[in-house]
Coordinates of C-alpha atoms in Angstrom, one line a residue:
Chain A
M1 CA 20.8 -11.9 -31.7
V2 CA 17.3 -12.1 -30.5
D3 CA 15.5 -15.4 -31.0
P4 CA 12.7 -14.7 -33.5
H5 CA 10.5 -17.3 -31.8
L6 CA 10.9 -15.5 -28.5
L7 CA 10.2 -12.2 -30.2
F8 CA 7.0 -13.5 -31.7
E9 CA 5.9 -15.1 -28.4
Q10 CA 6.4 -11.8 -26.5
L11 CA 4.7 -9.8 -29.2
F12 CA 1.8 -12.2 -28.8
N13 CA 1.9 -11.7 -25.0
G14 CA 2.1 -7.9 -25.5
V15 CA -1.0 -7.9 -27.8
Q16 CA -2.8 -10.0 -25.2
Y17 CA -1.9 -7.6 -22.4
G18 CA -2.9 -4.7 -24.7
I19 CA -6.3 -6.3 -25.2
L20 CA -6.8 -6.4 -21.4
L21 CA -5.8 -2.7 -21.1
F22 CA -8.3 -1.9 -23.9
L23 CA -11.2 -3.5 -22.0
L24 CA -10.5 -1.2 -19.1
A25 CA -9.7 1.8 -21.2
A26 CA -12.8 1.6 -23.3
G27 CA -15.2 2.1 -20.5
L28 CA -13.0 4.7 -18.7
T29 CA -12.4 6.8 -21.8
L30 CA -16.1 7.1 -22.4
V31 CA -16.7 8.2 -18.8
F32 CA -13.9 10.8 -19.1
G33 CA -15.1 11.9 -22.5
I34 CA -18.8 12.3 -22.0
M35 CA -19.0 13.7 -18.5
D36 CA -15.5 15.1 -18.2
M37 CA -15.3 12.9 -15.1
M38 CA -12.1 11.8 -13.5
N39 CA -12.8 8.3 -12.2
L40 CA -9.9 6.6 -10.3
A41 CA -12.1 3.8 -8.9
H42 CA -12.3 2.0 -12.3
G43 CA -9.4 -0.2 -11.2
S44 CA -11.4 -1.2 -8.1
L45 CA -14.2 -2.5 -10.3
Y46 CA -11.6 -4.5 -12.2
M47 CA -10.3 -5.9 -8.9
L48 CA -13.9 -6.7 -7.7
G49 CA -14.6 -8.5 -11.0
A50 CA -11.5 -10.6 -10.6
Y51 CA -12.3 -11.5 -7.0
I52 CA -15.9 -12.4 -7.6
A53 CA -15.1 -14.4 -10.7
A54 CA -12.3 -16.2 -8.8
T55 CA -14.5 -17.0 -5.8
V56 CA -17.3 -18.4 -7.9
A57 CA -15.0 -20.3 -10.2
L58 CA -13.3 -22.0 -7.2
A59 CA -16.6 -22.8 -5.5
T60 CA -18.4 -24.2 -8.5
D61 CA -15.5 -25.4 -10.5
S62 CA -16.8 -23.5 -13.5
F63 CA -14.7 -20.7 -14.9
L64 CA -17.5 -19.6 -17.2
L65 CA -20.0 -19.4 -14.3
G66 CA -17.5 -17.2 -12.5
I67 CA -17.5 -14.7 -15.4
A68 CA -21.2 -15.0 -15.7
V69 CA -21.7 -13.9 -12.0
A70 CA -18.9 -11.3 -11.9
L71 CA -20.2 -9.3 -14.8
P72 CA -23.7 -8.5 -13.6
S73 CA -22.7 -8.1 -10.0
T74 CA -19.9 -5.6 -10.8
L75 CA -22.3 -3.8 -13.2
V76 CA -24.7 -3.4 -10.2
V77 CA -22.0 -2.1 -8.0
G78 CA -20.9 0.3 -10.8
I79 CA -24.4 1.7 -11.3
F80 CA -24.9 2.0 -7.5
L81 CA -21.7 4.1 -7.3
E82 CA -22.8 6.2 -10.2
V83 CA -26.3 6.9 -8.9
V84 CA -25.4 7.5 -5.3
I85 CA -22.0 9.3 -5.4
L86 CA -20.6 10.1 -8.8
R87 CA -23.7 11.7 -10.2
K88 CA -23.3 14.5 -7.6
L89 CA -19.8 15.2 -8.7
Y90 CA -20.3 15.9 -12.4
D91 CA -20.6 19.6 -11.9
R92 CA -17.7 19.7 -9.5
G93 CA -14.1 20.2 -10.4
H94 CA -11.7 17.4 -11.2
L95 CA -10.2 17.7 -7.8
D96 CA -13.4 16.7 -6.0
Q97 CA -13.8 13.8 -8.4
V98 CA -10.2 12.7 -7.8
L99 CA -10.6 12.8 -4.0
A100 CA -14.0 11.0 -3.9
T101 CA -12.9 8.2 -6.2
F102 CA -9.6 8.0 -4.3
G103 CA -11.8 7.4 -1.2
M104 CA -13.5 4.6 -3.1
I105 CA -10.2 2.9 -3.9
L106 CA -9.3 2.9 -0.2
F107 CA -12.7 1.6 0.7
F108 CA -12.7 -1.2 -1.9
N109 CA -9.1 -2.3 -1.2
E110 CA -9.9 -2.6 2.5
L111 CA -13.2 -4.3 1.8
V112 CA -11.5 -6.9 -0.3
R113 CA -8.9 -7.4 2.4
L114 CA -11.6 -7.9 5.0
I115 CA -13.6 -10.4 2.9
W116 CA -10.9 -12.3 1.1
G117 CA -7.9 -11.7 3.3
P118 CA -4.6 -10.1 2.4
A119 CA -3.3 -13.0 0.2
G120 CA -4.3 -13.1 -3.4
I121 CA -6.4 -15.8 -5.0
E122 CA -4.8 -18.0 -7.7
V123 CA -7.4 -19.0 -10.3
P124 CA -6.9 -22.4 -11.9
L125 CA -7.7 -22.7 -15.6
P126 CA -10.2 -25.3 -16.7
S127 CA -8.2 -28.1 -18.4
I128 CA -9.8 -27.5 -21.8
L129 CA -8.3 -24.0 -21.9
N130 CA -5.0 -25.1 -20.3
Q131 CA -3.3 -26.2 -23.4
S132 CA -1.3 -24.6 -26.2
L133 CA -1.8 -24.2 -29.9
T134 CA 1.3 -24.5 -32.0
L135 CA 1.8 -21.9 -34.7
F136 CA 5.0 -22.0 -36.8
S137 CA 6.4 -24.3 -34.1
I138 CA 5.7 -21.7 -31.4
P139 CA 3.4 -22.8 -28.7
L140 CA 0.7 -20.2 -27.9
P141 CA -1.5 -20.7 -24.8
L142 CA -5.1 -21.3 -25.9
Y143 CA -6.4 -19.2 -23.0
R144 CA -4.4 -16.1 -24.2
I145 CA -5.7 -16.6 -27.7
L146 CA -9.2 -16.7 -26.2
V147 CA -8.6 -13.4 -24.3
I148 CA -7.5 -11.8 -27.5
G149 CA -10.6 -13.1 -29.3
V150 CA -12.9 -11.8 -26.6
G151 CA -11.2 -8.5 -26.7
L152 CA -11.5 -8.1 -30.4
A153 CA -15.2 -9.2 -30.2
V154 CA -15.7 -6.4 -27.6
A155 CA -13.9 -3.9 -29.7
G156 CA -16.1 -4.9 -32.7
F157 CA -19.2 -4.6 -30.5
L158 CA -18.2 -1.2 -29.2
Y159 CA -17.4 0.0 -32.7
V160 CA -20.9 -1.0 -33.9
L161 CA -22.5 0.4 -30.8
V162 CA -20.7 3.8 -31.0
V163 CA -20.7 4.3 -34.7
K164 CA -23.8 2.5 -36.0
T165 CA -26.5 2.9 -33.3
K166 CA -28.6 5.8 -32.1
L167 CA -27.3 5.3 -28.6
G168 CA -23.8 5.5 -30.0
M169 CA -24.6 8.7 -31.8
L170 CA -25.8 10.2 -28.5
I171 CA -22.7 9.1 -26.8
R172 CA -20.5 10.7 -29.4
A173 CA -22.6 13.8 -29.3
G174 CA -22.3 13.9 -25.5
A175 CA -18.6 13.6 -25.8
S176 CA -18.3 16.6 -28.0
N177 CA -20.9 18.9 -26.4
R178 CA -22.7 17.7 -23.3
E179 CA -24.9 20.8 -22.7
M180 CA -26.1 20.9 -26.3
V181 CA -27.3 17.2 -26.2
G182 CA -29.1 18.0 -22.9
A183 CA -30.6 21.1 -24.4
L184 CA -32.0 19.0 -27.3
G185 CA -34.1 17.1 -24.8
I186 CA -31.9 14.0 -24.4
D187 CA -31.6 12.7 -20.8
I188 CA -27.8 12.7 -20.8
K189 CA -27.7 11.5 -17.2
K190 CA -29.5 8.2 -18.1
I191 CA -27.0 7.7 -21.0
F192 CA -24.1 8.3 -18.6
T193 CA -25.5 5.7 -16.1
L194 CA -25.7 3.3 -18.9
V195 CA -22.2 4.0 -20.2
F196 CA -20.8 3.8 -16.6
G197 CA -22.5 0.4 -16.1
L198 CA -21.1 -0.8 -19.4
G199 CA -17.7 0.4 -18.4
A200 CA -18.0 -1.4 -15.0
A201 CA -19.0 -4.7 -16.8
L202 CA -16.1 -4.4 -19.2
A203 CA -13.7 -3.8 -16.2
A204 CA -15.2 -6.9 -14.5
L205 CA -14.7 -8.9 -17.7
A206 CA -11.1 -7.8 -17.8
G207 CA -10.6 -8.6 -14.2
A208 CA -12.2 -12.0 -14.5
M209 CA -10.0 -12.8 -17.5
A210 CA -6.9 -11.5 -15.8
G211 CA -7.5 -13.8 -12.8
P212 CA -5.9 -17.0 -14.3
I213 CA -3.0 -14.9 -15.8
F214 CA -1.9 -12.7 -12.9
A215 CA -4.0 -14.0 -9.9
A216 CA -6.5 -11.8 -8.1
T217 CA -4.6 -9.5 -5.6
I218 CA -5.3 -6.4 -3.6
G219 CA -4.0 -3.4 -5.4
M220 CA -4.2 -5.1 -8.8
G221 CA -6.6 -2.4 -9.8
E222 CA -4.3 0.6 -9.1
N223 CA -1.3 -0.9 -10.9
I224 CA -3.2 -1.4 -14.1
L225 CA -5.2 1.8 -13.7
I226 CA -2.2 4.0 -14.1
Q227 CA -1.3 2.2 -17.3
V228 CA -4.9 2.5 -18.5
L229 CA -4.7 6.3 -17.8
V230 CA -1.6 6.4 -19.9
V231 CA -3.5 4.5 -22.7
I232 CA -6.3 7.0 -22.5
V233 CA -4.1 10.0 -22.6
I234 CA -2.1 8.7 -25.5
G235 CA -5.2 7.7 -27.4
G236 CA -7.1 10.9 -26.7
I237 CA -9.8 11.2 -24.0
G238 CA -13.2 10.0 -25.2
S239 CA -12.0 8.1 -28.2
I240 CA -12.6 4.4 -28.4
R241 CA -10.4 4.1 -31.4
G242 CA -7.7 5.9 -29.5
A243 CA -8.1 3.6 -26.6
F244 CA -7.7 0.6 -28.9
V245 CA -4.6 1.8 -30.6
G246 CA -3.2 3.2 -27.4
A247 CA -3.8 0.0 -25.5
L248 CA -2.1 -2.2 -28.1
M249 CA 0.8 0.2 -28.2
I250 CA 1.2 0.2 -24.4
G251 CA 0.7 -3.5 -24.1
V252 CA 3.3 -4.4 -26.7
I253 CA 5.8 -1.8 -25.5
E254 CA 5.4 -2.8 -21.8
I255 CA 5.9 -6.5 -22.5
M256 CA 8.5 -6.2 -25.2
G257 CA 10.5 -3.6 -23.2
R258 CA 10.8 -5.9 -20.2
S259 CA 12.0 -8.8 -22.4
F260 CA 14.3 -7.2 -24.9
L261 CA 15.5 -3.8 -23.7
G262 CA 18.4 -5.5 -22.0
D263 CA 19.5 -7.0 -25.3
F264 CA 19.0 -3.7 -27.0
F265 CA 21.1 -1.8 -24.5
K266 CA 23.9 -4.4 -24.9
L267 CA 24.4 -3.2 -28.4
F268 CA 26.0 0.0 -27.2
L269 CA 26.5 -0.5 -23.4
S270 CA 28.7 -2.9 -21.5
G271 CA 26.9 -6.1 -20.4
N272 CA 26.8 -5.0 -16.7
A273 CA 25.6 -1.5 -17.3
A274 CA 22.9 -2.8 -19.7
E275 CA 21.7 -5.4 -17.1
T276 CA 21.2 -2.7 -14.5
A277 CA 19.8 0.0 -16.7
A278 CA 17.3 -2.2 -18.6
P279 CA 14.7 -2.9 -15.9
A280 CA 14.6 0.7 -14.8
A281 CA 14.3 1.9 -18.4
A282 CA 11.7 -0.7 -19.2
S283 CA 9.4 0.3 -16.4
M284 CA 9.8 4.0 -17.4
L285 CA 9.3 3.4 -21.2
I286 CA 5.5 3.9 -21.4
Y287 CA 5.6 7.1 -19.3
I288 CA 8.4 8.5 -21.5
L289 CA 6.2 7.7 -24.5
M290 CA 3.3 9.4 -22.9
A291 CA 5.3 12.5 -22.1
G292 CA 6.5 12.5 -25.7
V293 CA 3.0 12.2 -27.1
L294 CA 1.6 14.9 -24.9
F295 CA 4.5 17.2 -25.7
F296 CA 3.7 17.0 -29.4
R297 CA 0.0 16.4 -29.3
P298 CA -1.4 17.6 -26.0
Q299 CA -4.8 16.2 -26.9
G300 CA -3.6 12.7 -27.6
L301 CA -3.4 10.8 -30.9
F302 CA -7.1 10.7 -31.7
P303 CA -8.7 13.7 -30.0
A304 CA -12.5 13.1 -29.6
R305 CA -13.4 16.7 -29.1
S306 CA -11.5 18.2 -32.0
G307 CA -14.6 18.8 -34.1
Chain B
M1 CA -2.3 42.3 11.6
K2 CA -6.0 41.7 12.1
L3 CA -6.6 38.7 14.3
T4 CA -8.7 36.5 12.0
R5 CA -9.8 33.0 12.9
E6 CA -7.2 31.7 10.5
T7 CA -4.4 33.5 12.3
L8 CA -5.8 32.3 15.6
V9 CA -5.7 28.7 14.3
V10 CA -2.1 29.1 13.2
I11 CA -1.1 30.5 16.6
I12 CA -2.8 27.7 18.5
T13 CA -1.5 25.0 16.1
F14 CA 2.1 26.2 16.5
A15 CA 1.8 26.7 20.2
L16 CA 0.6 23.1 20.5
L17 CA 3.3 21.8 18.2
A18 CA 5.9 23.8 20.3
I19 CA 5.0 22.0 23.5
V20 CA 4.8 18.5 22.1
P21 CA 8.4 17.6 23.1
V22 CA 7.7 18.8 26.6
I23 CA 4.6 16.6 26.8
A24 CA 6.5 13.7 25.3
S25 CA 9.2 13.9 27.9
L26 CA 6.7 14.5 30.8
T27 CA 4.5 11.5 29.8
E28 CA 7.5 9.5 28.7
V29 CA 5.8 8.7 25.4
P30 CA 8.5 9.4 22.8
F31 CA 5.9 8.4 20.2
Y32 CA 4.3 11.8 20.4
L33 CA 7.6 13.3 19.3
D34 CA 7.6 11.0 16.3
L35 CA 4.0 11.8 15.5
G36 CA 4.7 15.5 15.7
R37 CA 7.6 15.4 13.4
R38 CA 5.7 13.4 10.9
M39 CA 2.8 15.9 11.0
M40 CA 5.1 18.9 10.5
I41 CA 7.0 17.2 7.6
L42 CA 3.8 16.4 5.8
A43 CA 2.6 19.9 6.6
I44 CA 5.5 21.3 4.6
G45 CA 4.7 18.9 1.8
A46 CA 1.0 19.9 1.8
L47 CA 1.9 23.6 2.1
S48 CA 4.0 23.4 -1.0
L49 CA 1.2 21.5 -2.9
N50 CA -1.3 24.1 -1.9
L51 CA 0.9 26.8 -3.5
I52 CA 0.4 25.3 -7.0
M53 CA -3.0 23.6 -6.4
G54 CA -4.8 26.1 -4.3
Y55 CA -3.3 29.3 -5.6
G56 CA -2.2 28.3 -9.0
G57 CA -5.0 25.9 -10.0
M58 CA -2.5 23.3 -11.0
I59 CA -3.7 20.0 -9.7
S60 CA -0.6 17.9 -9.4
F61 CA -1.3 14.2 -8.7
G62 CA 2.4 13.5 -8.4
H63 CA 3.7 16.0 -5.9
A64 CA 5.1 13.3 -3.6
V65 CA 7.7 12.6 -6.2
F66 CA 9.6 15.7 -5.0
V67 CA 9.5 14.5 -1.4
G68 CA 10.9 11.2 -2.7
I69 CA 13.7 12.9 -4.8
G70 CA 14.7 15.0 -1.8
A71 CA 14.8 12.0 0.4
Y72 CA 16.7 9.9 -2.1
V73 CA 19.4 12.4 -2.7
V74 CA 20.1 12.4 1.1
G75 CA 20.0 8.7 1.1
I76 CA 22.3 8.2 -1.9
C77 CA 24.7 10.8 -0.6
A78 CA 24.9 9.0 2.8
E79 CA 25.4 5.7 1.0
H80 CA 28.4 7.2 -0.7
E81 CA 29.6 8.5 2.7
V82 CA 28.8 12.1 1.9
V83 CA 27.1 12.9 5.2
S84 CA 27.7 16.6 5.5
G85 CA 24.3 18.4 5.4
F86 CA 26.0 21.4 3.8
I87 CA 26.5 19.2 0.7
Q88 CA 23.5 16.9 1.0
W89 CA 20.8 19.5 1.5
P90 CA 21.7 22.0 -1.3
L91 CA 22.3 19.0 -3.6
A92 CA 18.8 17.6 -2.8
L93 CA 17.1 20.9 -3.4
L94 CA 19.0 21.4 -6.6
A95 CA 18.0 18.0 -7.8
C96 CA 14.4 18.8 -7.0
S97 CA 14.5 22.1 -8.8
I98 CA 15.9 20.4 -11.9
F99 CA 13.3 17.7 -11.9
A100 CA 10.6 20.3 -11.3
V101 CA 11.7 22.4 -14.2
V102 CA 11.6 19.3 -16.6
F103 CA 8.4 17.8 -15.2
G104 CA 6.7 21.2 -15.0
A105 CA 7.7 22.2 -18.5
I106 CA 6.2 18.9 -19.9
S107 CA 3.1 18.9 -17.7
L108 CA 2.2 22.6 -18.2
R109 CA 1.7 22.0 -21.9
T110 CA -1.5 20.4 -20.8
R111 CA -4.5 21.5 -18.9
G112 CA -7.3 19.9 -16.8
V113 CA -7.5 16.2 -16.6
Y114 CA -4.5 15.8 -18.8
F115 CA -2.4 17.8 -16.3
I116 CA -3.6 15.6 -13.5
M117 CA -2.7 12.5 -15.4
I118 CA 0.6 13.5 -16.7
T119 CA 1.9 14.6 -13.3
L120 CA 0.6 11.2 -12.0
A121 CA 2.4 9.3 -14.7
L122 CA 5.7 11.2 -14.3
A123 CA 5.6 10.5 -10.6
Q124 CA 4.9 6.8 -11.2
M125 CA 7.8 6.8 -13.6
M126 CA 10.1 7.9 -10.8
Y127 CA 8.5 5.5 -8.4
F128 CA 9.4 2.6 -10.8
L129 CA 12.9 4.0 -11.2
G130 CA 13.3 3.9 -7.5
V131 CA 12.0 0.3 -7.4
S132 CA 14.5 -0.8 -10.0
L133 CA 17.5 1.0 -8.4
D134 CA 19.0 -2.2 -7.0
R135 CA 22.2 -0.4 -6.1
Y136 CA 20.2 1.8 -3.6
G137 CA 17.9 -0.9 -2.2
G138 CA 15.3 -1.1 -4.9
D139 CA 11.9 -2.1 -3.6
D140 CA 13.2 -2.6 0.0
G141 CA 14.5 0.9 0.3
L142 CA 17.7 2.3 1.7
P143 CA 18.5 2.6 5.4
L144 CA 20.4 5.8 6.2
A145 CA 23.7 5.1 7.9
E146 CA 23.5 8.4 9.8
T147 CA 21.5 11.6 9.7
S148 CA 22.8 14.7 7.9
D149 CA 25.9 16.1 9.7
F150 CA 26.1 19.8 10.2
S151 CA 29.6 19.7 11.8
G152 CA 28.6 20.6 15.3
L153 CA 26.1 23.3 14.4
I154 CA 23.1 21.1 15.2
D155 CA 23.0 17.4 15.9
L156 CA 20.1 15.9 14.1
S157 CA 20.4 12.4 15.6
E158 CA 19.2 14.1 18.9
K159 CA 15.5 13.8 18.3
N160 CA 14.5 17.0 20.1
N161 CA 16.9 19.0 17.9
L162 CA 15.4 17.5 14.7
Y163 CA 11.9 18.3 16.0
Y164 CA 12.6 22.0 16.5
L165 CA 14.5 22.3 13.3
I166 CA 11.5 20.9 11.5
F167 CA 9.3 23.3 13.5
V168 CA 11.4 26.3 12.5
L169 CA 11.5 25.2 8.8
L170 CA 7.7 24.7 8.8
L171 CA 7.3 28.3 10.1
L172 CA 9.8 29.5 7.5
C173 CA 7.9 27.8 4.7
L174 CA 4.6 29.2 5.9
W175 CA 6.2 32.7 6.0
I176 CA 7.6 32.2 2.4
C177 CA 4.2 31.1 1.2
K178 CA 2.5 34.1 2.8
R179 CA 5.0 36.5 1.2
L180 CA 4.7 34.7 -2.1
I181 CA 1.0 34.7 -2.5
N182 CA 0.7 38.4 -1.5
S183 CA 3.4 39.5 -3.8
R184 CA 2.9 40.5 -7.4
F185 CA 4.0 37.0 -8.4
G186 CA 1.3 35.5 -6.3
M187 CA -1.3 37.8 -7.7
V188 CA -0.4 36.8 -11.3
L189 CA -0.5 33.2 -10.3
Q190 CA -4.0 33.6 -8.8
G191 CA -5.1 35.6 -11.7
A192 CA -4.1 32.8 -14.1
R193 CA -6.0 30.4 -11.9
S194 CA -9.2 32.4 -12.3
N195 CA -8.8 33.3 -16.0
E196 CA -5.7 32.2 -17.8
A197 CA -6.7 33.6 -21.2
R198 CA -7.3 37.1 -19.7
M199 CA -3.9 37.1 -17.9
Q200 CA -2.3 36.1 -21.2
A201 CA -4.2 38.9 -23.0
I202 CA -3.0 41.5 -20.5
G203 CA 0.5 40.4 -21.4
F204 CA 1.7 38.2 -18.6
P205 CA 3.8 35.2 -19.7
V206 CA 1.5 32.8 -17.7
F207 CA 3.6 29.7 -18.5
R208 CA 6.7 31.2 -16.9
Y209 CA 4.9 32.2 -13.8
Q210 CA 3.2 28.8 -13.5
L211 CA 6.5 27.0 -14.1
T212 CA 8.3 29.1 -11.5
A213 CA 5.5 28.3 -9.0
F214 CA 5.8 24.6 -9.9
V215 CA 9.5 24.7 -9.2
I216 CA 9.2 26.6 -5.9
A217 CA 6.6 24.0 -4.8
G218 CA 8.8 21.2 -5.9
V219 CA 11.8 22.5 -4.0
M220 CA 9.7 23.0 -0.9
A221 CA 8.4 19.4 -1.1
G222 CA 12.0 18.4 -1.6
L223 CA 12.8 20.0 1.8
A224 CA 10.0 17.9 3.3
G225 CA 11.7 14.9 1.7
I226 CA 15.1 15.8 3.2
L227 CA 13.5 16.1 6.6
L228 CA 11.6 12.8 6.1
A229 CA 14.8 11.0 5.3
N230 CA 16.4 12.3 8.5
H231 CA 13.3 11.6 10.5
T232 CA 12.8 7.9 9.4
E233 CA 16.5 7.4 8.7
F234 CA 15.2 5.3 5.8
V235 CA 14.4 6.0 2.2
N236 CA 12.2 3.9 -0.1
P237 CA 10.3 4.2 -3.3
D238 CA 7.0 4.1 -1.5
M239 CA 7.5 7.8 -0.6
M240 CA 6.9 8.6 -4.3
H241 CA 4.0 6.2 -4.8
W242 CA 0.9 7.9 -6.2
T243 CA -1.1 7.2 -3.1
R244 CA 1.4 9.4 -1.2
S245 CA 0.6 12.2 -3.7
G246 CA -3.1 11.4 -3.0
D247 CA -2.5 11.8 0.7
L248 CA -1.0 15.3 0.2
I249 CA -4.1 16.3 -1.9
I250 CA -6.3 15.0 0.9
M251 CA -4.4 17.0 3.5
V252 CA -4.8 20.2 1.5
L253 CA -8.5 19.7 0.9
L254 CA -9.2 18.5 4.4
G255 CA -7.7 21.7 5.8
G256 CA -9.0 24.0 3.2
M257 CA -7.5 24.6 -0.2
G258 CA -6.3 28.1 -1.1
S259 CA -6.0 29.2 2.5
L260 CA -2.6 29.6 4.0
A261 CA -3.0 27.6 7.2
G262 CA -5.4 25.0 5.7
P263 CA -2.7 22.5 4.6
I264 CA -1.0 22.6 8.0
V265 CA -4.3 21.9 9.8
G266 CA -5.1 19.3 7.2
A267 CA -1.8 17.4 7.6
L268 CA -2.3 17.4 11.4
V269 CA -5.8 16.2 11.2
F270 CA -4.9 13.6 8.6
I271 CA -2.2 12.0 10.8
L272 CA -4.4 12.2 13.9
L273 CA -7.3 10.5 12.0
E274 CA -5.0 7.9 10.7
E275 CA -3.6 7.1 14.1
A276 CA -7.0 7.2 15.8
L277 CA -8.8 5.1 13.2
S278 CA -6.1 2.5 12.9
G279 CA -6.2 2.2 16.7
V280 CA -9.9 1.4 16.5
T281 CA -9.8 -1.2 13.7
E282 CA -7.2 -2.8 11.5
Y283 CA -9.4 -2.0 8.6
W284 CA -9.3 1.7 9.2
Q285 CA -9.5 2.7 5.5
L286 CA -12.9 1.1 5.4
I287 CA -14.0 4.1 7.5
F288 CA -11.5 6.7 6.1
G289 CA -12.5 6.1 2.4
P290 CA -16.2 6.9 2.9
F291 CA -15.2 9.8 5.2
L292 CA -13.3 11.3 2.3
I293 CA -16.3 11.0 0.0
L294 CA -18.4 12.7 2.7
V295 CA -15.9 15.5 3.0
V296 CA -16.0 16.0 -0.8
L297 CA -19.8 15.9 -0.9
F298 CA -20.6 18.0 2.1
A299 CA -17.6 19.9 3.5
R300 CA -16.4 22.0 0.7
G301 CA -13.6 24.4 1.7
G302 CA -12.3 22.0 4.3
L303 CA -12.0 22.7 8.0
L304 CA -10.8 26.2 7.7
G305 CA -13.4 27.0 5.1
F306 CA -15.9 25.8 7.7
L307 CA -14.5 28.3 10.2
E308 CA -14.4 31.1 7.7
T309 CA -18.0 30.8 6.6
R310 CA -19.1 30.7 10.2
Q311 CA -17.2 33.8 10.9
S312 CA -18.4 35.8 7.9
S313 CA -21.6 34.3 6.8
D314 CA -23.0 37.7 5.9
K315 CA -20.6 38.3 3.0
P316 CA -20.1 36.0 0.1
S317 CA -17.1 33.9 0.3
D318 CA -14.2 34.9 -1.9
K319 CA -12.7 31.5 -1.7
P320 CA -11.2 30.2 -4.9
A321 CA -13.6 28.0 -6.8
E322 CA -12.5 24.4 -6.6
G323 CA -11.5 22.7 -9.7
S324 CA -10.9 25.9 -11.6
D325 CA -8.3 24.0 -13.6
D326 CA -10.1 24.3 -16.9

């Protein structure tokens, strides 16, 4: 029998991981949705945010200052990339976009290796955050609760931004018909630069917050990027709501799968077979889910372009 | 056959590849042989990707998965002491075709970015499967006890033999691709790339054609995988990693997508660049990354496209439009 305490704890970790995925997926899904742009370098911005935050935090001994520096500097890098390179690729096919942003990944990974060396950076937590809250006699790390809180705040902010403001209206309009918005005299390019910058800042926020949990490493961006792509595809490209639901789904499934799939398999497999099959199946779970969703709903769960 | 620049490029390329073993033994640098084999194996992979990407408009970002499956079948067979190539190779190709049917059937339900992402995700799935296959080396990979055994017909552990076998197979693949794209099948495929709705309206079952092409490409990539396993005598999950699929895409675009010889030239140039740049600096991707971006921005049509436009600058290019996936 599965320990209910462990179950709750892992569910909590899954939600926390899902929130991290959401911070990345939110920016990326808007970029995909509005400009129909395939951007693989989003994970590089996440990595950059993590490294900058870690460096500043270690140098100044202030975790908050690290985040405060990482956000604007990654935002600047993001806007630079958009204005200098990506803007020229909107009218190109997805293939060109894939290749150019793939080139960016290679560049950024190597740049980070050159500046920070091949080893990752462990980011220590400030002692205030390095404690646990006990809920129903289950200890929950305060830091992870904070990450969830920040994520929910960002989700709320994005909801208000996209649904309640004029800018949000233009973003939604751009997602459903870019040419028409342009024809009505709106400078859609400026909006996209803004959205891209916002996405870069959110990626940096995710990276900075991921630092103390996973440590900042080269290639951290690509591993999470693929999962973020799965989130976006499941949620429906261009949909913030889809990104939120998809991210929580993937986060929980990913974490719970790793912890409990072995136990689950033991119900109908021999102990040995379950032990060997579980890790393989756990790492494949989210992709199988994605294939399943796409098979029945090729546009994702919350298609943004449907009408 | 009219001697176009493309044909000329093919002839020169193969002539050069044919004398690599001679050069290697004269200069006593066996590394050239190794380099040449790697080039040709990747050329087969790129050739197969070009079939679906360049002619079919299906941008697969997970094509390396078939290279990996082909290699893994050889590796797993060898692990269980089944070393006969007569069993290993057909089995590997069969496995690739089965996976290609399943993956293709799922992926082809989607279009555009979704297609790119689902092929990427399916390949990553297999990558993680490879990583968690502890029985077959997991993350560390699986060394091949011996190369495929063709019971005296050809000894693949003799490196020159393997070289020329790959050489002949690359030629064969090129010939198959040429026949395919000029056949009725190839015409339908290219028609669907340009305007799928129209092809459907004329009455072609586009899905079936695309799936068939996907499977052919998958099997051909599997062949590259079989050869790769015999070449490195080692199999690991990294062969299926999504960056390997990215490499294949780069080769196709570098050489010129939708031209027959493009991927071969692309694979050769890719490996040469990799070798040359990594000789200059340890941080060679710092140069290679921006180089890719520049190629995308300014050298559309790749190297062969560059040649073609110089040859026939007076008539408009009939090259397939890039990114005609949606």
